[in-house]
Amino acid sequence: MSELGSRAKPSIKPTVKFGANPSQQTEKYPRPTLALALLMAAVVACGLHALFISGPATRVAAEEQHERTIAEENREVCGRLGISPDTAQFTICSGELAVVRRRQTDRDEAAAMGVL
C-alpha cells in the first residue's frame, strides 16, 4: 500500500470556465441595447427623410391640388352665372371669389381665436 500511497494523484484543472465566453466579455454594449440603438437610428432616419425629402414634395403637391380645386370652383360658380372662362368677366368673377374666400378665411381664423 505504500507504493500506492506514494503515487500522487494527478490534479485535474478545468480548461473551460463556464460563463466566461470571450466574445461576451469584449462586448461593450449588450445585444438589447444595440438593437434598441439600431431601431432608434432607423426611426430617426425615416423622420429625417420625411422632413427633408418627402415633406416638401408633399407640400408642393398639396398646394397644386388646392390651386386646381379653386380653379374648378371658379369655373363652376362663374359658369352658373353665365360667364365663360375665356372672357374678361371671368377674370373679374374669379377675383371676386378670391375676395370672398379671403374674408371667409379671416372669419374662420377669428372664430378659432375666440373673437367671434
PDB file of C-alpha atoms in Angstrom:
ATOM      1  CA  MET A   1       0.000   0.000   0.000  1.00  0.00           C
ATOM      2  CA  SER A   2       2.894   2.242   0.471  1.00  0.00           C
ATOM      3  CA  GLU A   3       3.555   2.054  -3.229  1.00  0.00           C
ATOM      4  CA  LEU A   4       0.015   3.072  -3.995  1.00  0.00           C
ATOM      5  CA  GLY A   5       0.051   5.744  -1.349  1.00  0.00           C
ATOM      6  CA  SER A   6       3.255   7.252  -2.648  1.00  0.00           C
ATOM      7  CA  ARG A   7       1.792   7.936  -6.030  1.00  0.00           C
ATOM      8  CA  ALA A   8       0.489  11.453  -6.332  1.00  0.00           C
ATOM      9  CA  LYS A   9      -2.962  11.847  -7.679  1.00  0.00           C
ATOM     10  CA  PRO A  10      -2.990  13.858 -10.867  1.00  0.00           C
ATOM     11  CA  SER A  11      -4.636  17.195 -10.373  1.00  0.00           C
ATOM     12  CA  ILE A  12      -7.482  17.941 -12.754  1.00  0.00           C
ATOM     13  CA  LYS A  13      -7.723  21.553 -13.739  1.00  0.00           C
ATOM     14  CA  PRO A  14     -10.745  22.670 -15.712  1.00  0.00           C
ATOM     15  CA  THR A  15      -9.744  24.074 -19.071  1.00  0.00           C
ATOM     16  CA  VAL A  16     -13.076  25.771 -19.771  1.00  0.00           C
ATOM     17  CA  LYS A  17     -14.589  28.309 -17.468  1.00  0.00           C
ATOM     18  CA  PHE A  18     -18.343  28.269 -17.637  1.00  0.00           C
ATOM     19  CA  GLY A  19     -19.989  31.617 -18.298  1.00  0.00           C
ATOM     20  CA  ALA A  20     -16.748  33.218 -19.415  1.00  0.00           C
ATOM     21  CA  ASN A  21     -17.270  33.323 -23.156  1.00  0.00           C
ATOM     22  CA  PRO A  22     -14.539  35.603 -24.534  1.00  0.00           C
ATOM     23  CA  SER A  23     -16.882  37.173 -27.121  1.00  0.00           C
ATOM     24  CA  GLN A  24     -19.287  38.204 -24.371  1.00  0.00           C
ATOM     25  CA  GLN A  25     -16.524  39.650 -22.255  1.00  0.00           C
ATOM     26  CA  THR A  26     -15.350  42.000 -25.007  1.00  0.00           C
ATOM     27  CA  GLU A  27     -18.799  43.355 -25.958  1.00  0.00           C
ATOM     28  CA  LYS A  28     -19.117  46.929 -24.850  1.00  0.00           C
ATOM     29  CA  TYR A  29     -22.931  47.022 -25.071  1.00  0.00           C
ATOM     30  CA  PRO A  30     -25.337  44.138 -24.529  1.00  0.00           C
ATOM     31  CA  ARG A  31     -27.398  42.984 -27.504  1.00  0.00           C
ATOM     32  CA  PRO A  32     -30.740  44.507 -26.411  1.00  0.00           C
ATOM     33  CA  THR A  33     -29.115  47.926 -26.098  1.00  0.00           C
ATOM     34  CA  LEU A  34     -27.539  47.590 -29.530  1.00  0.00           C
ATOM     35  CA  ALA A  35     -30.865  46.526 -31.056  1.00  0.00           C
ATOM     36  CA  LEU A  36     -32.619  49.482 -29.455  1.00  0.00           C
ATOM     37  CA  ALA A  37     -29.943  51.859 -30.723  1.00  0.00           C
ATOM     38  CA  LEU A  38     -30.309  50.490 -34.267  1.00  0.00           C
ATOM     39  CA  LEU A  39     -34.085  50.821 -34.066  1.00  0.00           C
ATOM     40  CA  MET A  40     -33.780  54.411 -32.868  1.00  0.00           C
ATOM     41  CA  ALA A  41     -31.346  55.188 -35.700  1.00  0.00           C
ATOM     42  CA  ALA A  42     -33.813  53.766 -38.235  1.00  0.00           C
ATOM     43  CA  VAL A  43     -36.665  55.840 -36.796  1.00  0.00           C
ATOM     44  CA  VAL A  44     -34.539  58.994 -36.895  1.00  0.00           C
ATOM     45  CA  ALA A  45     -33.524  58.248 -40.499  1.00  0.00           C
ATOM     46  CA  CYS A  46     -37.173  57.843 -41.510  1.00  0.00           C
ATOM     47  CA  GLY A  47     -38.079  61.065 -39.741  1.00  0.00           C
ATOM     48  CA  LEU A  48     -35.313  62.997 -41.462  1.00  0.00           C
ATOM     49  CA  HIS A  49     -36.386  61.566 -44.825  1.00  0.00           C
ATOM     50  CA  ALA A  50     -39.960  62.671 -44.224  1.00  0.00           C
ATOM     51  CA  LEU A  51     -38.859  66.103 -43.034  1.00  0.00           C
ATOM     52  CA  PHE A  52     -36.367  66.987 -45.762  1.00  0.00           C
ATOM     53  CA  ILE A  53     -37.345  64.888 -48.793  1.00  0.00           C
ATOM     54  CA  SER A  54     -40.965  63.775 -48.671  1.00  0.00           C
ATOM     55  CA  GLY A  55     -42.262  66.790 -46.766  1.00  0.00           C
ATOM     56  CA  PRO A  56     -41.509  69.487 -49.353  1.00  0.00           C
ATOM     57  CA  ALA A  57     -42.747  67.285 -52.208  1.00  0.00           C
ATOM     58  CA  THR A  58     -45.975  66.571 -50.331  1.00  0.00           C
ATOM     59  CA  ARG A  59     -46.423  70.270 -49.587  1.00  0.00           C
ATOM     60  CA  VAL A  60     -45.969  71.185 -53.268  1.00  0.00           C
ATOM     61  CA  ALA A  61     -48.459  68.508 -54.322  1.00  0.00           C
ATOM     62  CA  ALA A  62     -50.995  69.773 -51.772  1.00  0.00           C
ATOM     63  CA  GLU A  63     -50.605  73.364 -52.998  1.00  0.00           C
ATOM     64  CA  GLU A  64     -51.082  72.270 -56.618  1.00  0.00           C
ATOM     65  CA  GLN A  65     -54.206  70.316 -55.662  1.00  0.00           C
ATOM     66  CA  HIS A  66     -55.534  73.361 -53.785  1.00  0.00           C
ATOM     67  CA  GLU A  67     -54.987  75.563 -56.857  1.00  0.00           C
ATOM     68  CA  ARG A  68     -56.769  73.025 -59.110  1.00  0.00           C
ATOM     69  CA  THR A  69     -59.697  72.877 -56.693  1.00  0.00           C
ATOM     70  CA  ILE A  70     -60.017  76.673 -56.648  1.00  0.00           C
ATOM     71  CA  ALA A  71     -59.847  76.835 -60.457  1.00  0.00           C
ATOM     72  CA  GLU A  72     -62.598  74.195 -60.718  1.00  0.00           C
ATOM     73  CA  GLU A  73     -64.767  76.106 -58.231  1.00  0.00           C
ATOM     74  CA  ASN A  74     -64.204  79.337 -60.159  1.00  0.00           C
ATOM     75  CA  ARG A  75     -65.251  77.692 -63.439  1.00  0.00           C
ATOM     76  CA  GLU A  76     -68.291  76.141 -61.786  1.00  0.00           C
ATOM     77  CA  VAL A  77     -69.569  79.265 -59.977  1.00  0.00           C
ATOM     78  CA  CYS A  78     -68.797  81.730 -62.761  1.00  0.00           C
ATOM     79  CA  GLY A  79     -70.224  79.269 -65.298  1.00  0.00           C
ATOM     80  CA  ARG A  80     -73.510  79.160 -63.351  1.00  0.00           C
ATOM     81  CA  LEU A  81     -73.605  82.925 -63.686  1.00  0.00           C
ATOM     82  CA  GLY A  82     -73.241  82.577 -67.462  1.00  0.00           C
ATOM     83  CA  ILE A  83     -69.606  83.701 -67.621  1.00  0.00           C
ATOM     84  CA  SER A  84     -67.331  81.613 -69.829  1.00  0.00           C
ATOM     85  CA  PRO A  85     -63.673  81.064 -68.822  1.00  0.00           C
ATOM     86  CA  ASP A  86     -62.203  82.858 -71.856  1.00  0.00           C
ATOM     87  CA  THR A  87     -63.720  86.280 -71.116  1.00  0.00           C
ATOM     88  CA  ALA A  88     -62.639  89.323 -69.114  1.00  0.00           C
ATOM     89  CA  GLN A  89     -65.716  88.923 -66.918  1.00  0.00           C
ATOM     90  CA  PHE A  90     -64.401  85.517 -65.830  1.00  0.00           C
ATOM     91  CA  THR A  91     -61.231  87.176 -64.512  1.00  0.00           C
ATOM     92  CA  ILE A  92     -63.353  89.658 -62.562  1.00  0.00           C
ATOM     93  CA  CYS A  93     -65.588  86.850 -61.257  1.00  0.00           C
ATOM     94  CA  SER A  94     -62.551  84.808 -60.153  1.00  0.00           C
ATOM     95  CA  GLY A  95     -61.110  87.856 -58.396  1.00  0.00           C
ATOM     96  CA  GLU A  96     -64.356  88.442 -56.508  1.00  0.00           C
ATOM     97  CA  LEU A  97     -64.478  84.780 -55.486  1.00  0.00           C
ATOM     98  CA  ALA A  98     -60.917  85.162 -54.142  1.00  0.00           C
ATOM     99  CA  VAL A  99     -62.097  88.120 -52.028  1.00  0.00           C
ATOM    100  CA  VAL A 100     -64.997  86.035 -50.682  1.00  0.00           C
ATOM    101  CA  ARG A 101     -62.611  83.174 -49.830  1.00  0.00           C
ATOM    102  CA  ARG A 102     -60.181  85.523 -48.079  1.00  0.00           C
ATOM    103  CA  ARG A 103     -62.979  87.046 -45.984  1.00  0.00           C
ATOM    104  CA  GLN A 104     -64.216  83.581 -45.049  1.00  0.00           C
ATOM    105  CA  THR A 105     -60.683  82.610 -44.011  1.00  0.00           C
ATOM    106  CA  ASP A 106     -60.471  85.749 -41.861  1.00  0.00           C
ATOM    107  CA  ARG A 107     -63.799  84.879 -40.202  1.00  0.00           C
ATOM    108  CA  ASP A 108     -62.670  81.291 -39.593  1.00  0.00           C
ATOM    109  CA  GLU A 109     -59.398  82.456 -38.017  1.00  0.00           C
ATOM    110  CA  ALA A 110     -61.213  84.986 -35.832  1.00  0.00           C
ATOM    111  CA  ALA A 111     -63.658  82.313 -34.690  1.00  0.00           C
ATOM    112  CA  ALA A 112     -60.774  79.970 -33.881  1.00  0.00           C
ATOM    113  CA  MET A 113     -59.183  82.661 -31.702  1.00  0.00           C
ATOM    114  CA  GLY A 114     -62.498  83.266 -29.961  1.00  0.00           C
ATOM    115  CA  VAL A 115     -63.002  86.786 -31.288  1.00  0.00           C
ATOM    116  CA  LEU A 116     -66.356  85.994 -32.890  1.00  0.00           C
TER     117      LEU A 116
END
